[in-house]
């Protein structure tokens, strides 16, 4: 792991003896990894002495023309130069850790050597100068092709960064050519494929043959001839270079021979002068020796003349070849000059396109500037809106907190109200039986309404005002008389066959006054209808036995405290009927549909038949019906046998048959109510059972329930499922879904108030005063409160 981390922290930088380019490449690498702890490994390509020639101040000389001492001196000089350059590179890196690897440079294999080096050293980061691959030969494009070769052959774990002039460039290949672009997408260099590079080279060396090749690429003989001529030129070029080197060295030898001949001539003259002092014999010997030397010199001169002839022939051959090459180059120059107008036209067209591009760039810049200004403006507005939103959220939080405090206060007031209401109810029920005889005597005069008043109140007995029970239409209409909500029951000829019968029923109902009996307000003899007080929560059957146990009315179900109050209220009402003076009255048809509930879920009995005769059997029938009602309130089902079976098997089984919508029943109260209900169903076995005894038993049960509520045990607030009065539509007396404010300042359900106004009414349903206009304004605040309350109720029922 440590070795791998050390390898990843090494950055390899490939540079050569070009000091300026090397410094720029190192500077880019140091800047690129400046915040990281790295090690710079310099891959330095030194300039070694070539195997074939040596570069001297006089030009390129064959390696064989330089003696060994001179070669050693040149190698030492080159090594010192490389060491100096490498030392300057290390000093340039400063405090960064630096390592160096010298690469022996050979033009033909440098790119393959770099690929092998990447695999061998596991190089993960390689920064390579573009001039690193540039050879010293005449192949000017091999640096670009070498870079592409390394780029294609490198492994995936190696990141390659090509640097040109101190900037990062990118390699891109396409359309049989390679492009080198900078970070702005501008082309820096271009390299064609191997076949295209060879063809371009032939065009440069042999323009005539190359033009033929371009015109007809299928001419294999022309292509092969150009290739042969190209190879011959390569061969002759090297021979001409060698010949020039030999010619240069031969010139030096001729100069040395000329100097040697001059010295020899002077020596001969000196010797001839010295011969005047010799004897004859000595002079002959000297002349013979000199004659031999002159003969040898003449032979040498002949040999040299022969060699000069050969050299002259070779020179003539070289001149001919160079002349031919010059003519070829002149042809290429002429072709280039001929192509110059076309190139100029292309250059002008390119300049025009570039000008158009500059114009488009300026237009785009102006649009971009406008976009930036618009973005800045929108950003400013967004910031302002965010600030305003945050302020609004703070205010909303404050209002919500205030609302929660207000709701808590309301809940406390409701709890206090419930306690006071229970106390008032208890006092009313306590005095109800004692005051029954006083209430029987008619002390109030009931108003007789006209038919016009009844029709106006019921909107001509419109179905919109008609009440339903159990999903079926009834003959009862909801109306408002003198700003009071009432229920108007219309009697048919089957119910009341004569005027005397109707008047007898009116008289009977007017004499029956009790807190738990439905009160009559008035009547209309012409239409044979009776006006009763309106019970806002409808009948008990609709709440207990709604069609689906998840329906809206079902979910508004009664908790166990309210159910105990209802049972006690019905018991008190039946006790009043059974002890009425001068003649007891039996209900005769007691069931949940005959029990109505007001705003506070106080129960009132209605539907009492006109008494003809009342005996003990009729009263026992009421007691049995009351027992069945108690068990139905316990279970929420219309089958009393469930409770009887549960009590007989195990008291704990009673919990399983209790209505879950009532909340958590206290087991002792549920058992007591179950026994009372079963006792009422068995009234034929207990001859002494009557409503008075049942009223006393129910009073004990209610007192126990009140104590449990007062102590906070299993307290379910009935008002948690009760909507405030201002949630109800004054016309429909139902919770509003889309409340709208009329000109009288009251909120109504939109459909109800529109129906009211369509029928030609211009008065307020609440005040009966004339409306100023028919404009309806949505009450969004009230709608939000209603929806919030409904959500809370749905959450609490879950």
mmCIF file with all atom_site columns, C-alpha atoms in Angstrom, residues 458-523:
data_model
loop_
_atom_site.group_PDB
_atom_site.id
_atom_site.type_symbol
_atom_site.label_atom_id
_atom_site.label_alt_id
_atom_site.label_comp_id
_atom_site.label_asym_id
_atom_site.label_entity_id
_atom_site.label_seq_id
_atom_site.pdbx_PDB_ins_code
_atom_site.Cartn_x
_atom_site.Cartn_y
_atom_site.Cartn_z
_atom_site.occupancy
_atom_site.B_iso_or_equiv
_atom_site.pdbx_formal_charge
_atom_site.auth_seq_id
_atom_site.auth_comp_id
_atom_site.auth_asym_id
_atom_site.auth_atom_id
_atom_site.pdbx_PDB_model_num
ATOM 1  C CA . UNK A 1 458 ? -89.679  25.867 2.620  1.00 0.00 ? 458 UNK A CA 1
ATOM 2  C CA . UNK A 1 459 ? -89.115  27.482 -0.790 1.00 0.00 ? 459 UNK A CA 1
ATOM 3  C CA . UNK A 1 460 ? -92.296  25.891 -2.049 1.00 0.00 ? 460 UNK A CA 1
ATOM 4  C CA . UNK A 1 461 ? -91.384  22.597 -0.384 1.00 0.00 ? 461 UNK A CA 1
ATOM 5  C CA . UNK A 1 462 ? -88.175  22.420 -2.428 1.00 0.00 ? 462 UNK A CA 1
ATOM 6  C CA . UNK A 1 463 ? -86.126  19.232 -2.330 1.00 0.00 ? 463 UNK A CA 1
ATOM 7  C CA . UNK A 1 464 ? -83.168  21.422 -1.401 1.00 0.00 ? 464 UNK A CA 1
ATOM 8  C CA . UNK A 1 465 ? -84.874  22.055 1.945  1.00 0.00 ? 465 UNK A CA 1
ATOM 9  C CA . UNK A 1 466 ? -86.112  18.493 2.338  1.00 0.00 ? 466 UNK A CA 1
ATOM 10 C CA . UNK A 1 467 ? -84.452  16.346 5.002  1.00 0.00 ? 467 UNK A CA 1
ATOM 11 C CA . UNK A 1 468 ? -83.229  12.791 4.616  1.00 0.00 ? 468 UNK A CA 1
ATOM 12 C CA . UNK A 1 469 ? -83.041  9.992  7.132  1.00 0.00 ? 469 UNK A CA 1
ATOM 13 C CA . UNK A 1 470 ? -81.121  6.808  6.466  1.00 0.00 ? 470 UNK A CA 1
ATOM 14 C CA . UNK A 1 471 ? -80.609  7.905  2.862  1.00 0.00 ? 471 UNK A CA 1
ATOM 15 C CA . UNK A 1 472 ? -84.406  8.191  2.219  1.00 0.00 ? 472 UNK A CA 1
ATOM 16 C CA . UNK A 1 473 ? -86.498  11.312 1.734  1.00 0.00 ? 473 UNK A CA 1
ATOM 17 C CA . UNK A 1 474 ? -88.898  12.219 4.551  1.00 0.00 ? 474 UNK A CA 1
ATOM 18 C CA . UNK A 1 475 ? -91.895  14.524 4.760  1.00 0.00 ? 475 UNK A CA 1
ATOM 19 C CA . UNK A 1 476 ? -89.898  16.917 6.969  1.00 0.00 ? 476 UNK A CA 1
ATOM 20 C CA . UNK A 1 477 ? -88.513  20.195 5.582  1.00 0.00 ? 477 UNK A CA 1
ATOM 21 C CA . UNK A 1 478 ? -85.922  22.439 7.128  1.00 0.00 ? 478 UNK A CA 1
ATOM 22 C CA . UNK A 1 479 ? -86.913  26.102 7.254  1.00 0.00 ? 479 UNK A CA 1
ATOM 23 C CA . UNK A 1 480 ? -86.332  29.378 9.048  1.00 0.00 ? 480 UNK A CA 1
ATOM 24 C CA . UNK A 1 481 ? -89.219  31.251 10.644 1.00 0.00 ? 481 UNK A CA 1
ATOM 25 C CA . UNK A 1 482 ? -88.615  34.541 12.408 1.00 0.00 ? 482 UNK A CA 1
ATOM 26 C CA . UNK A 1 483 ? -84.853  33.956 12.302 1.00 0.00 ? 483 UNK A CA 1
ATOM 27 C CA . UNK A 1 484 ? -85.255  30.568 13.982 1.00 0.00 ? 484 UNK A CA 1
ATOM 28 C CA . UNK A 1 485 ? -84.358  27.220 12.411 1.00 0.00 ? 485 UNK A CA 1
ATOM 29 C CA . UNK A 1 486 ? -87.359  24.895 12.462 1.00 0.00 ? 486 UNK A CA 1
ATOM 30 C CA . UNK A 1 487 ? -88.449  21.517 11.090 1.00 0.00 ? 487 UNK A CA 1
ATOM 31 C CA . UNK A 1 488 ? -91.822  21.407 9.329  1.00 0.00 ? 488 UNK A CA 1
ATOM 32 C CA . UNK A 1 489 ? -93.516  17.998 9.135  1.00 0.00 ? 489 UNK A CA 1
ATOM 33 C CA . UNK A 1 490 ? -96.134  17.646 6.406  1.00 0.00 ? 490 UNK A CA 1
ATOM 34 C CA . UNK A 1 491 ? -98.881  15.113 7.200  1.00 0.00 ? 491 UNK A CA 1
ATOM 35 C CA . UNK A 1 492 ? -100.532 13.187 4.425  1.00 0.00 ? 492 UNK A CA 1
ATOM 36 C CA . UNK A 1 493 ? -104.130 12.023 4.280  1.00 0.00 ? 493 UNK A CA 1
ATOM 37 C CA . UNK A 1 494 ? -102.964 8.573  5.347  1.00 0.00 ? 494 UNK A CA 1
ATOM 38 C CA . UNK A 1 495 ? -101.567 10.010 8.604  1.00 0.00 ? 495 UNK A CA 1
ATOM 39 C CA . UNK A 1 496 ? -104.389 12.488 9.288  1.00 0.00 ? 496 UNK A CA 1
ATOM 40 C CA . UNK A 1 497 ? -107.647 11.664 7.566  1.00 0.00 ? 497 UNK A CA 1
ATOM 41 C CA . UNK A 1 498 ? -109.653 14.656 8.806  1.00 0.00 ? 498 UNK A CA 1
ATOM 42 C CA . UNK A 1 499 ? -109.380 18.125 10.231 1.00 0.00 ? 499 UNK A CA 1
ATOM 43 C CA . UNK A 1 500 ? -110.567 16.921 13.626 1.00 0.00 ? 500 UNK A CA 1
ATOM 44 C CA . UNK A 1 501 ? -107.858 14.287 13.755 1.00 0.00 ? 501 UNK A CA 1
ATOM 45 C CA . UNK A 1 502 ? -105.219 16.898 12.883 1.00 0.00 ? 502 UNK A CA 1
ATOM 46 C CA . UNK A 1 503 ? -106.494 19.304 15.530 1.00 0.00 ? 503 UNK A CA 1
ATOM 47 C CA . UNK A 1 504 ? -106.511 16.502 18.121 1.00 0.00 ? 504 UNK A CA 1
ATOM 48 C CA . UNK A 1 505 ? -102.886 15.735 17.277 1.00 0.00 ? 505 UNK A CA 1
ATOM 49 C CA . UNK A 1 506 ? -101.970 19.419 17.577 1.00 0.00 ? 506 UNK A CA 1
ATOM 50 C CA . UNK A 1 507 ? -103.693 19.634 20.946 1.00 0.00 ? 507 UNK A CA 1
ATOM 51 C CA . UNK A 1 508 ? -101.956 16.468 22.157 1.00 0.00 ? 508 UNK A CA 1
ATOM 52 C CA . UNK A 1 509 ? -98.523  17.679 21.124 1.00 0.00 ? 509 UNK A CA 1
ATOM 53 C CA . UNK A 1 510 ? -99.125  21.167 22.581 1.00 0.00 ? 510 UNK A CA 1
ATOM 54 C CA . UNK A 1 511 ? -99.843  19.652 25.978 1.00 0.00 ? 511 UNK A CA 1
ATOM 55 C CA . UNK A 1 512 ? -96.632  17.560 25.938 1.00 0.00 ? 512 UNK A CA 1
ATOM 56 C CA . UNK A 1 513 ? -93.744  19.714 27.215 1.00 0.00 ? 513 UNK A CA 1
ATOM 57 C CA . UNK A 1 514 ? -90.528  18.143 28.543 1.00 0.00 ? 514 UNK A CA 1
ATOM 58 C CA . UNK A 1 515 ? -86.757  18.824 28.093 1.00 0.00 ? 515 UNK A CA 1
ATOM 59 C CA . UNK A 1 516 ? -86.357  15.436 26.407 1.00 0.00 ? 516 UNK A CA 1
ATOM 60 C CA . UNK A 1 517 ? -89.489  15.529 24.261 1.00 0.00 ? 517 UNK A CA 1
ATOM 61 C CA . UNK A 1 518 ? -89.448  17.257 20.848 1.00 0.00 ? 518 UNK A CA 1
ATOM 62 C CA . UNK A 1 519 ? -91.207  20.629 21.257 1.00 0.00 ? 519 UNK A CA 1
ATOM 63 C CA . UNK A 1 520 ? -93.880  21.910 18.926 1.00 0.00 ? 520 UNK A CA 1
ATOM 64 C CA . UNK A 1 521 ? -93.598  25.573 17.870 1.00 0.00 ? 521 UNK A CA 1
ATOM 65 C CA . UNK A 1 522 ? -96.710  26.001 15.719 1.00 0.00 ? 522 UNK A CA 1
ATOM 66 C CA . UNK A 1 523 ? -98.892  24.541 12.985 1.00 0.00 ? 523 UNK A CA 1
#
